[in-house]
XYZ file of C-alpha atoms in Angstrom:
774
model
C 114.943 89.369 71.790
C 112.590 88.151 69.036
C 109.955 90.562 70.358
C 112.475 93.360 70.100
C 113.358 92.553 66.502
C 109.686 92.356 65.575
C 108.962 95.746 67.098
C 111.880 97.327 65.296
C 110.710 95.848 61.996
C 107.194 97.070 62.679
C 108.379 100.592 63.318
C 110.596 100.536 60.251
C 107.509 99.487 58.275
C 105.683 102.492 59.713
C 108.558 104.715 58.730
C 108.209 103.629 55.128
C 104.488 104.352 55.016
C 103.394 106.902 52.425
C 101.871 110.210 53.529
C 98.124 110.007 54.050
C 95.956 111.309 51.261
C 98.271 110.604 48.326
C 99.412 114.218 48.109
C 102.542 115.023 46.128
C 105.721 114.852 48.123
C 107.477 118.073 49.057
C 110.872 118.829 47.543
C 113.879 118.073 49.759
C 114.615 120.762 52.318
C 117.705 122.927 51.814
C 120.513 122.317 54.292
C 120.178 124.638 57.257
C 122.963 126.348 59.149
C 122.449 126.124 62.891
C 123.821 128.235 65.727
C 125.699 125.229 67.086
C 129.489 125.314 67.378
C 130.063 123.850 63.925
C 126.770 124.869 62.303
C 125.503 121.290 62.278
C 122.078 120.053 63.314
C 121.931 119.428 67.081
C 122.460 115.822 68.122
C 119.768 113.775 69.853
C 121.229 111.590 72.621
C 119.025 108.786 73.930
C 119.467 108.679 77.693
C 119.672 104.940 78.338
C 117.707 104.377 75.137
C 114.020 105.168 74.822
C 113.742 105.363 78.588
C 110.568 107.458 78.628
C 108.610 104.283 77.889
C 110.988 101.370 78.515
C 113.338 100.574 81.398
C 116.531 102.537 80.820
C 119.789 100.928 79.709
C 118.155 97.739 78.407
C 118.628 96.252 74.968
C 114.997 96.923 74.054
C 115.260 100.567 75.145
C 118.391 101.032 73.030
C 116.882 99.325 69.982
C 113.759 101.468 70.153
C 115.769 104.661 70.489
C 117.511 103.709 67.250
C 114.265 102.857 65.491
C 112.356 105.938 66.634
C 115.047 108.606 66.651
C 116.257 110.747 63.788
C 119.322 109.827 61.791
C 122.442 110.194 63.923
C 120.767 109.521 67.272
C 123.394 108.621 69.889
C 122.830 105.872 72.471
C 124.066 106.751 75.961
C 125.159 103.994 78.353
C 125.933 104.849 81.976
C 128.922 102.639 82.748
C 129.045 100.612 85.962
C 130.966 97.492 86.953
C 130.326 94.172 88.634
C 132.638 92.717 91.291
C 134.411 90.571 88.695
C 135.132 93.476 86.357
C 132.322 93.174 83.792
C 130.863 96.458 82.614
C 127.120 97.055 82.628
C 124.815 99.810 81.417
C 122.936 100.916 84.546
C 121.276 104.254 85.233
C 122.484 104.783 88.779
C 125.272 103.735 91.109
C 122.689 102.659 93.675
C 120.569 100.199 91.707
C 117.798 99.983 94.318
C 115.309 102.111 92.355
C 116.256 100.923 88.875
C 116.272 97.135 89.371
C 114.572 94.494 91.487
C 117.785 94.061 93.519
C 116.032 94.588 96.860
C 113.666 91.688 96.118
C 116.179 89.418 94.393
C 118.926 89.940 96.982
C 117.254 91.191 100.199
C 120.389 90.597 102.310
C 122.880 92.395 100.061
C 122.206 95.942 101.146
C 125.382 97.966 101.697
C 126.531 101.433 102.712
C 129.325 103.276 100.888
C 130.932 106.675 101.043
C 130.717 108.164 97.544
C 132.382 111.517 96.913
C 132.177 112.283 100.622
C 128.511 111.317 101.005
C 127.064 108.215 102.609
C 124.812 106.181 100.281
C 122.882 103.137 101.395
C 121.374 100.611 98.999
C 122.363 97.967 96.442
C 125.415 98.380 94.211
C 126.577 96.583 91.069
C 130.071 96.045 92.475
C 128.635 93.752 95.142
C 127.493 91.224 92.520
C 129.301 89.108 90.002
C 128.279 89.532 86.383
C 126.305 86.298 86.258
C 124.140 87.417 89.171
C 123.427 90.749 87.549
C 122.566 89.275 84.179
C 120.616 86.206 85.280
C 118.774 87.312 88.409
C 118.172 91.032 88.052
C 115.483 92.803 86.072
C 115.772 96.463 85.203
C 112.704 98.433 86.288
C 111.234 101.760 85.317
C 112.655 104.172 87.870
C 110.014 106.887 87.425
C 106.878 105.543 89.026
C 104.460 107.581 86.892
C 105.651 105.545 83.900
C 104.418 102.050 83.125
C 106.035 99.009 84.723
C 104.607 96.624 82.111
C 107.989 96.222 80.436
C 110.097 95.517 83.528
C 111.358 92.168 82.252
C 114.809 92.879 80.786
C 118.138 92.114 82.502
C 120.892 94.723 82.719
C 122.865 95.121 79.497
C 126.565 94.127 79.559
C 128.638 96.769 77.828
C 130.241 94.378 75.348
C 126.816 93.099 74.303
C 125.620 96.708 74.043
C 128.409 97.429 71.572
C 127.951 94.225 69.595
C 124.242 94.970 69.174
C 124.973 98.540 68.089
C 128.055 98.274 65.893
C 126.510 100.621 63.331
C 125.156 103.047 65.892
C 126.673 106.094 67.525
C 127.342 105.304 71.182
C 128.263 107.283 74.284
C 129.729 105.990 77.553
C 129.235 108.064 80.671
C 131.765 107.107 83.375
C 130.259 108.765 86.398
C 132.140 107.219 89.327
C 135.693 106.405 88.258
C 137.226 107.355 91.625
C 134.700 105.305 93.592
C 135.335 102.198 91.492
C 139.107 102.628 91.682
C 138.821 102.738 95.473
C 137.390 99.226 95.160
C 140.068 98.057 92.743
C 137.938 98.322 89.620
C 139.053 100.462 86.685
C 136.571 102.154 84.366
C 139.544 103.327 82.326
C 140.818 99.794 81.686
C 137.333 98.604 80.841
C 136.837 101.348 78.256
C 140.175 100.366 76.710
C 138.713 96.879 76.226
C 135.539 98.341 74.731
C 137.575 100.361 72.231
C 138.941 97.083 70.923
C 135.363 96.016 70.125
C 134.299 99.350 68.616
C 136.981 101.855 67.733
C 134.563 104.633 66.889
C 132.885 105.175 70.267
C 131.490 108.645 69.685
C 131.564 110.181 73.151
C 132.998 109.461 76.590
C 131.931 111.707 79.455
C 132.749 111.997 83.123
C 132.430 114.559 85.917
C 135.987 113.692 87.007
C 138.860 115.644 85.506
C 141.490 113.031 86.408
C 139.642 110.328 84.529
C 139.256 112.449 81.384
C 142.925 113.438 81.449
C 143.845 109.755 81.681
C 141.545 109.003 78.753
C 143.268 111.555 76.539
C 146.164 109.326 75.411
C 143.813 106.357 75.053
C 141.587 108.050 72.452
C 144.328 110.008 70.674
C 143.947 109.440 66.951
C 140.371 108.251 67.329
C 137.181 110.188 66.604
C 136.028 109.799 70.221
C 135.074 113.078 71.910
C 135.810 113.541 75.612
C 133.099 115.514 77.432
C 133.257 117.028 80.918
C 129.945 116.536 82.720
C 128.668 118.976 85.321
C 126.293 117.596 87.996
C 123.031 119.286 88.937
C 124.497 120.407 92.277
C 127.077 123.071 91.497
C 128.195 123.090 95.131
C 129.378 119.484 95.021
C 133.136 118.942 94.822
C 135.069 117.549 91.861
C 137.302 114.766 93.309
C 140.472 115.528 91.314
C 140.809 119.261 92.026
C 138.696 119.478 95.200
C 137.027 122.521 93.659
C 133.288 123.005 93.434
C 131.715 122.604 90.056
C 130.486 126.190 90.357
C 134.099 127.270 90.431
C 135.012 125.038 87.502
C 132.188 126.565 85.478
C 134.226 129.774 85.388
C 137.299 127.922 84.051
C 136.130 126.778 80.647
C 139.510 127.494 79.072
C 141.102 124.999 81.476
C 138.422 122.412 80.622
C 139.266 122.905 76.955
C 142.720 121.417 77.620
C 141.318 117.919 78.247
C 137.778 117.902 76.758
C 136.116 118.986 73.528
C 132.817 119.808 75.205
C 130.781 120.116 78.348
C 127.562 118.385 79.426
C 125.316 120.454 81.681
C 121.798 120.342 83.177
C 119.168 122.383 81.347
C 118.995 124.910 84.158
C 122.637 125.899 83.619
C 121.518 127.418 80.317
C 117.931 128.515 80.941
C 117.540 129.016 84.704
C 114.118 128.411 86.223
C 112.810 130.442 89.155
C 111.369 128.889 92.287
C 107.954 129.904 90.964
C 108.659 127.783 87.842
C 109.167 130.509 85.281
C 112.064 130.822 82.877
C 114.683 133.398 83.662
C 116.984 135.015 81.056
C 119.476 132.610 79.554
C 123.036 132.526 80.828
C 126.074 133.175 78.641
C 127.320 129.626 79.100
C 126.709 128.401 75.546
C 128.139 131.546 73.964
C 131.203 131.491 76.230
C 131.828 127.812 75.558
C 131.421 128.216 71.805
C 133.908 131.108 71.787
C 136.473 128.722 73.234
C 135.582 125.964 70.777
C 133.765 123.817 73.343
C 130.629 121.919 72.381
C 127.688 122.115 74.777
C 125.277 119.258 75.433
C 122.359 119.649 77.825
C 120.639 116.879 79.795
C 117.470 116.313 81.799
C 114.913 116.482 78.991
C 111.767 114.405 79.471
C 108.200 114.913 78.277
C 106.818 114.012 81.690
C 108.785 116.656 83.556
C 106.906 119.437 85.313
C 107.983 122.061 82.821
C 108.258 125.811 83.433
C 104.906 127.510 82.876
C 106.358 129.393 79.901
C 106.149 126.210 77.829
C 102.429 125.581 78.579
C 103.352 121.900 79.050
C 104.447 121.644 75.412
C 107.597 119.452 75.483
C 108.641 120.505 71.976
C 108.773 124.142 73.010
C 111.423 123.264 75.569
C 113.635 121.552 73.000
C 113.183 124.496 70.640
C 114.105 126.922 73.408
C 117.551 125.286 73.428
C 118.113 124.779 69.706
C 115.998 127.356 67.860
C 116.379 130.686 69.608
C 118.048 133.660 67.967
C 121.107 133.643 70.259
C 122.520 130.115 70.278
C 121.833 126.432 69.833
C 123.195 123.713 72.056
C 125.125 121.037 70.173
C 123.002 118.214 71.549
C 120.152 117.313 73.892
C 120.127 114.235 76.133
C 116.567 113.007 76.454
C 114.370 110.146 77.646
C 112.076 110.653 74.627
C 113.984 110.371 71.372
C 110.900 110.722 69.158
C 110.004 114.102 70.597
C 113.510 115.522 70.477
C 113.931 114.245 66.923
C 110.669 115.842 65.831
C 111.517 119.155 67.474
C 114.898 119.406 65.759
C 114.128 117.819 62.391
C 110.531 118.966 61.861
C 109.645 121.997 63.989
C 112.748 124.159 64.256
C 112.595 127.155 61.955
C 108.856 126.880 61.259
C 107.490 129.903 63.129
C 106.566 131.630 59.883
C 106.228 128.541 57.697
C 103.058 127.753 55.788
C 100.849 124.886 56.896
C 101.692 121.432 55.596
C 98.801 119.612 57.302
C 95.340 120.943 56.340
C 93.394 119.314 59.191
C 90.993 121.745 60.868
C 92.188 123.251 64.167
C 89.288 124.110 66.478
C 89.793 125.887 69.769
C 88.227 124.768 73.022
C 87.131 127.960 74.754
C 89.892 129.769 72.912
C 93.442 129.120 74.000
C 92.154 127.798 77.314
C 95.546 126.317 78.203
C 97.159 129.762 78.096
C 94.423 131.994 79.537
C 91.130 131.526 81.375
C 88.734 129.951 78.914
C 86.349 131.987 76.743
C 87.909 135.331 77.679
C 89.039 138.039 75.293
C 92.672 137.055 75.929
C 92.012 133.365 75.264
C 90.338 134.175 71.955
C 93.056 136.592 70.873
C 95.738 134.031 71.696
C 93.905 131.365 69.692
C 93.759 133.676 66.686
C 97.426 134.603 67.070
C 98.255 130.905 67.196
C 96.626 130.264 63.835
C 93.400 128.523 64.823
C 90.845 127.812 62.073
C 87.712 127.826 64.227
C 87.198 129.709 67.465
C 84.406 128.517 69.703
C 81.890 129.932 72.114
C 79.988 127.744 74.561
C 76.928 129.930 75.008
C 75.498 130.516 78.475
C 72.547 132.677 79.481
C 72.329 135.137 82.347
C 69.256 135.686 84.466
C 68.462 138.841 82.497
C 68.802 137.138 79.110
C 72.345 138.046 78.026
C 74.070 135.377 75.941
C 77.780 135.126 76.682
C 80.689 132.684 76.302
C 81.874 130.470 79.167
C 83.144 126.872 79.307
C 80.197 125.631 81.371
C 76.836 126.703 82.698
C 78.261 126.251 86.206
C 80.311 129.333 87.044
C 82.416 127.702 89.748
C 85.160 126.058 87.651
C 85.886 129.060 85.439
C 85.053 132.149 87.517
C 85.484 133.423 91.061
C 81.754 133.026 91.777
C 82.401 130.601 94.654
C 83.395 133.564 96.801
C 80.713 136.266 96.568
C 77.823 134.135 95.331
C 78.166 130.905 97.284
C 74.769 131.565 98.858
C 73.262 130.910 95.423
C 74.764 127.461 95.105
C 72.166 124.940 94.055
C 71.861 121.359 92.928
C 70.101 121.101 89.564
C 69.882 117.430 88.653
C 68.966 117.887 84.965
C 72.255 119.743 84.486
C 74.792 118.112 86.804
C 74.980 116.001 89.931
C 77.267 118.373 91.828
C 76.360 121.640 93.473
C 76.922 124.651 91.279
C 76.446 128.361 90.858
C 74.671 128.692 87.552
C 74.811 131.509 85.044
C 71.010 131.687 84.819
C 70.850 132.696 88.501
C 73.052 135.787 88.056
C 72.564 138.926 86.005
C 75.125 140.054 83.446
C 76.116 142.887 85.781
C 76.762 140.405 88.560
C 78.818 138.147 86.304
C 80.897 141.112 85.180
C 81.733 141.742 88.835
C 83.557 138.395 88.876
C 86.951 137.472 87.528
C 87.630 134.663 85.067
C 89.512 131.726 86.523
C 92.007 129.480 84.812
C 90.915 125.894 85.162
C 92.547 122.692 84.035
C 92.093 118.989 84.428
C 94.957 118.669 86.911
C 96.063 120.139 90.200
C 99.367 120.187 92.050
C 102.424 120.299 89.837
C 100.326 120.323 86.649
C 98.296 123.387 87.556
C 98.242 125.957 84.765
C 100.095 129.272 84.792
C 99.270 130.928 88.146
C 100.252 134.369 86.840
C 97.369 134.202 84.362
C 94.867 132.577 86.659
C 92.394 135.486 86.799
C 93.183 137.637 83.763
C 90.959 138.578 80.853
C 87.367 139.721 80.381
C 84.120 137.868 79.809
C 82.759 138.100 76.283
C 79.149 138.324 75.120
C 78.124 136.205 72.165
C 77.631 139.323 70.040
C 81.093 140.613 70.891
C 82.566 137.172 70.155
C 81.035 137.157 66.681
C 82.177 140.707 65.953
C 85.676 139.758 67.083
C 85.667 136.739 64.752
C 84.601 138.926 61.834
C 87.137 141.647 62.589
C 89.952 139.089 62.808
C 88.713 137.287 59.669
C 88.853 133.952 61.451
C 87.939 131.180 58.973
C 85.062 130.033 61.145
C 83.223 129.966 64.450
C 81.739 127.135 66.484
C 78.725 127.896 68.659
C 78.049 125.314 71.353
C 74.466 125.202 72.651
C 73.436 123.030 75.605
C 70.644 122.883 78.196
C 68.171 124.570 75.841
C 65.120 122.612 77.072
C 65.847 123.283 80.733
C 66.467 126.989 80.170
C 63.296 127.377 78.134
C 60.903 125.509 80.410
C 62.399 126.294 83.819
C 64.033 129.690 83.420
C 62.161 131.292 80.567
C 65.406 131.774 78.640
C 65.572 131.234 74.893
C 69.178 130.263 74.196
C 68.400 129.065 70.665
C 66.671 132.346 69.851
C 69.571 134.319 71.313
C 72.070 132.424 69.147
C 69.919 132.743 66.033
C 69.523 136.488 66.536
C 73.222 137.063 67.232
C 74.277 135.160 64.118
C 71.764 137.067 62.034
C 72.879 140.418 63.438
C 76.444 139.479 62.540
C 75.179 138.493 59.042
C 76.739 135.074 59.462
C 73.475 133.441 58.467
C 73.920 134.830 54.968
C 76.342 133.533 52.366
C 79.578 134.247 54.166
C 83.252 133.503 53.769
C 83.271 132.402 57.404
C 82.071 128.926 58.377
C 79.521 128.557 61.126
C 79.441 125.343 63.138
C 76.526 124.777 65.510
C 77.281 122.136 68.121
C 75.087 120.398 70.662
C 74.703 116.992 72.268
C 70.944 117.181 71.605
C 69.237 116.573 68.267
C 66.438 119.001 69.127
C 68.908 121.885 69.218
C 70.591 120.890 65.960
C 67.160 120.624 64.327
C 66.568 124.308 65.011
C 69.395 125.233 62.647
C 68.766 122.848 59.782
C 66.983 125.515 57.727
C 70.253 127.340 57.102
C 72.263 125.077 54.795
C 75.510 127.022 55.220
C 75.665 126.052 58.889
C 77.481 122.838 59.711
C 75.732 120.974 62.504
C 78.038 119.131 64.902
C 76.807 116.475 67.306
C 78.824 116.500 70.514
C 79.247 112.927 71.770
C 80.268 113.747 75.324
C 80.431 110.213 76.643
C 83.432 107.994 76.022
C 82.007 105.305 73.744
C 83.559 102.429 71.850
C 81.209 101.225 69.131
C 78.587 102.497 66.728
C 76.405 100.510 64.349
C 75.799 101.471 60.744
C 72.169 102.171 61.588
C 73.089 104.594 64.355
C 75.669 106.285 62.133
C 72.942 106.886 59.534
C 70.712 108.310 62.273
C 73.518 110.696 63.250
C 73.681 111.850 59.625
C 70.015 112.880 59.763
C 70.822 115.478 62.399
C 74.500 116.354 61.967
C 77.208 116.877 59.393
C 79.975 116.165 61.887
C 80.569 114.862 65.387
C 82.943 115.843 68.137
C 84.325 112.651 69.663
C 86.141 112.295 72.956
C 89.662 111.417 71.828
C 89.637 108.336 74.026
C 86.612 107.026 72.119
C 88.929 106.459 69.162
C 90.946 103.760 70.936
C 90.511 101.548 73.953
C 92.983 101.198 76.833
C 94.905 98.117 77.936
C 94.161 97.233 81.573
C 94.098 100.886 82.631
C 97.876 100.902 82.188
C 98.123 104.095 80.137
C 98.653 102.207 76.853
C 96.250 101.780 73.959
C 94.717 98.434 73.062
C 92.434 98.642 70.028
C 91.152 101.109 67.464
C 87.380 101.486 67.772
C 85.091 101.577 64.751
C 83.716 105.060 65.314
C 85.735 107.034 62.780
C 85.431 104.445 60.021
C 81.700 103.933 60.554
C 80.869 107.632 60.819
C 82.933 108.343 57.719
C 80.982 105.600 55.961
C 77.827 107.552 56.825
C 79.442 110.727 55.415
C 79.838 112.312 58.852
C 83.036 114.222 59.596
C 84.834 113.481 62.875
C 86.518 116.028 65.095
C 88.656 114.622 67.926
C 89.182 116.345 71.236
C 89.863 117.623 73.682
C 93.618 117.534 73.117
C 95.637 118.805 76.071
C 99.373 119.287 76.442
C 99.606 117.878 79.957
C 101.480 114.581 79.764
C 99.122 112.796 82.164
C 96.338 113.189 79.618
C 98.270 111.420 76.834
C 98.715 107.672 76.439
C 102.314 106.514 76.747
C 102.221 104.913 73.293
C 102.422 108.476 72.001
C 105.463 109.304 74.079
C 103.420 111.503 76.453
C 103.699 114.016 73.603
C 100.708 116.033 72.290
C 102.349 116.316 68.849
C 102.494 112.558 68.431
C 98.912 112.277 69.646
C 97.750 114.900 67.137
C 99.733 113.232 64.360
C 98.170 109.870 65.068
C 94.618 111.172 65.504
C 94.955 112.575 62.000
C 96.513 109.307 60.828
C 93.482 107.435 62.207
C 91.214 109.727 60.173
C 90.199 112.680 62.377
C 89.038 115.572 60.199
C 89.743 118.158 62.872
C 91.513 118.582 66.193
C 89.760 120.312 69.092
C 92.313 121.636 71.536
C 92.841 123.953 74.464
C 96.344 124.616 73.119
C 95.924 125.797 69.488
C 99.595 126.807 69.368
C 100.617 123.149 69.650
C 98.271 121.957 66.899
C 99.269 124.895 64.718
C 102.976 124.195 65.195
C 102.386 120.559 64.239
C 100.506 121.644 61.103
C 103.589 123.608 59.961
C 106.068 120.788 60.515
C 108.656 120.337 57.771
C 108.595 116.559 57.776
C 105.095 115.815 56.518
C 105.263 114.805 52.876
C 109.046 115.093 52.700
C 110.640 111.736 51.810
C 114.099 112.797 52.969
C 112.982 114.122 56.351
C 112.543 112.408 59.689
C 109.358 110.335 59.635
C 106.912 111.143 62.415
C 105.727 107.739 63.567
C 102.323 106.318 62.659
C 101.579 104.217 65.737
C 98.509 102.014 65.647
C 96.718 101.419 68.967
C 97.846 98.174 70.524
C 101.078 97.912 68.530
C 103.280 98.404 71.573
C 101.654 95.822 73.833
C 101.101 93.349 70.979
C 104.813 93.171 70.271
C 106.367 93.984 73.623
C 104.335 91.709 75.856
C 103.961 87.963 75.873
C 101.210 87.168 73.325
C 99.560 84.919 75.898
C 99.331 87.823 78.359
C 97.704 90.022 75.731
C 95.346 87.241 74.605
C 94.249 86.595 78.182
C 93.178 90.187 78.668
C 89.435 90.427 78.241
C 88.506 94.077 77.862
C 85.111 95.220 79.095
C 82.503 95.291 76.341
C 82.580 98.580 74.471
C 79.926 101.143 75.282
C 77.650 101.434 72.260
C 76.641 104.849 71.039
C 72.914 104.686 70.393
C 70.168 106.976 69.120
C 68.793 107.345 72.640
C 72.052 109.094 73.541
C 71.317 112.074 71.310
C 67.774 112.021 69.883
C 65.775 114.319 72.146
C 62.165 115.557 72.069
C 61.415 118.844 70.330
C 62.298 121.868 72.414
C 59.467 123.152 74.602
C 58.157 126.694 74.212
C 59.880 129.289 76.319
C 57.948 129.669 79.551
C 56.642 133.071 80.596
C 58.345 133.247 83.993
C 58.147 136.262 86.269
C 61.511 137.692 87.284
C 62.550 138.708 90.785
C 65.318 141.083 89.828
C 63.716 144.357 90.609
C 60.801 145.088 88.337
C 61.200 142.748 85.381
C 57.965 140.793 85.098
C 58.622 138.375 82.262
C 61.177 137.300 79.736
C 60.900 139.578 76.708
C 61.746 136.655 74.420
C 59.346 134.232 76.038
C 57.514 133.355 72.835
C 60.391 133.590 70.386
C 60.880 129.838 70.296
C 57.306 128.664 70.124
C 56.871 129.147 66.374
C 59.701 126.712 65.646
C 58.364 123.892 67.792
C 56.249 121.340 65.881
C 52.671 121.896 67.058
C 51.525 118.239 67.107
C 54.090 117.311 69.755
C 53.272 118.401 73.285
C 56.220 119.720 75.288
C 57.878 117.329 77.719
C 57.069 117.792 81.402
C 59.161 120.526 83.005
C 62.500 119.385 84.338
C 62.782 119.277 88.105
C 63.889 122.665 89.348
C 66.163 123.066 92.313
C 64.230 123.056 95.558
C 64.178 126.158 97.680
C 65.924 124.234 100.431
C 68.723 123.230 98.120
C 69.168 126.726 96.792
C 69.146 128.322 100.206
C 72.199 129.478 102.109
C 74.247 126.690 103.637
C 76.622 126.590 106.571
C 80.379 127.042 106.341
C 81.355 123.363 106.253
C 78.733 122.587 103.632
C 79.838 125.612 101.636
C 83.359 124.277 101.495
C 82.171 120.791 100.559
C 79.904 122.171 97.837
C 82.760 124.247 96.493
C 84.964 121.204 96.202
C 82.244 119.177 94.528
C 81.540 121.989 92.150
C 85.058 122.247 90.831
C 84.226 119.997 87.936
C 86.317 120.411 84.833
C 84.810 119.662 81.465
C 87.521 118.505 79.057
C 85.248 118.618 76.012
């Protein structure tokens, strides 16, 4: 309990922190009228507390929901009973998956008939209260979430109320008929609870008989009775023996015993089997016409969301509260921070001006929405309000510079089909087999289709309907597009320059220099130009143009930099792009942060700007400290000092930058969460102290200082008459003459590049599907 109090006080301290940068506070926001039944702001209901991170229905989960949620957050307790009549907050009737009951009481397994269905497992009514409270631990029921905090006992309902006398609370009585069949009364227990706290805000149940019996009990009180619909509309309501689908058409009858309904999200915004949103139903409008409130449940950041939301959890909340047709009166969620931010900070901001000036840099355009580096990805990034659009430059066999996420065509094009015979292993570039842009002509590449790629497969695959849409873009066309759209800036990413020059006779630096000059972006321009590379020799080629900002790409995940190395970085670069996970270390590979590294502070000391990336929306890419929420990650990266956010989802970063809460003292405070705060307070200090993290990987000059680029080799071509690269000598004048070129990198052997058999083709294809997140 002391740990819990300390964490609450810590988070309250964070809430009182002043906005970063000392900027003047914004004036209070005018009161908004919502499309809810009464025009009030939608309510956030914490489902068992902050159950997205902590075991549901525990005292720590409830206390954190209060600390992290917006004002007026409601705490929902699912009411269950022990054999001796004590009420407990427990997520499910069968406690097998939400507690350690199977281990603590291996011989107490039972089978019951519940609403006509046989359920086998462990049940609260088979234990006396002392057994539940002293021998059980509540566990995280969703196995993708951390089990580090599975140490709390179930919460007795009277203790729940005593700990939350000043909070809004909700009791959900799911199985009144089942308990009455075993001579236990949820109704009588709630009567006792009303003696402890008269102003219980909500009582819900899927049983009409129970709610009708509750009516006289709460008469004269402010308690609202809510009729809850289950996910299965074909299941039968025990009082009327009607299906819930039938009852959904009888809202006027429900109005006689309840003030509102509680429904799954899909009742309002149906989702197709292919995981796309369908048109909304009329349920909210019909209920509001009758004076019924509508609450929706099932919200969680780590759900597999419909593709329409591009894995942005805030967009789902806003779909329910900030559309032009209706707003639900409340959302029941496992992640109170995210729901609070969506309602208090993001609703109504589509056309708002930016409140957070941090640079937003795309990663291959809006690569989370469309195949990366295509015309559609770039247009979407611009539409989303990006500051800098980027082009990772690749070279074709015939010398055309174009934009593509990687030099290997396999992850982001359909090359694995028609050109698998050209698969090769080129060790200086990557360890896996690949089909490389320099082995295909521009005409051949244009015969391919772009391919949506992401860091995850299975349920987190990106929108299949957009998998192969869009067109490839040359570097020249990219720059003309940026000028026509008046984008504030462009980032040009240049890699593999030495290999291309010495082994393929391709001058990528010359191609970039010429394209920028032709676009007049090398002159004094209103548009910023950022040149990025992981190699100092490439950045050196652009130092003569002072308007260009040189960005060193630190691809590796590192954890420490010395002052001396930071000063060396400054010699070559004005900024760095850091892997976001280089900013903090992880605790025992448990999905929680441990420490803040010194990279941002040290690089800032050396007057080097820091861009953090690559920020994805997919919850599996976000540490659980940040609520599996990209908005909280972005907020905290900026809080730690990041000068820019590099993201495949510019719409998310742009929406965050327009939030109404930043700088507003009367608004909900988006939490500043320091790495390690959660484990330092939640876990036993001895357990944390005993953890010995691996030594941090030092970022050193050898990681980025490279020899001067070699001259471009005069290599004969085999593509039907071309004898040599027309730009073969374009790079030689820039190379310092005293330094001899390094020995040529090892080219792929003819045997490696040759055709391979079917099984090897498949294996090479799988190995080649490498996704580069930065």
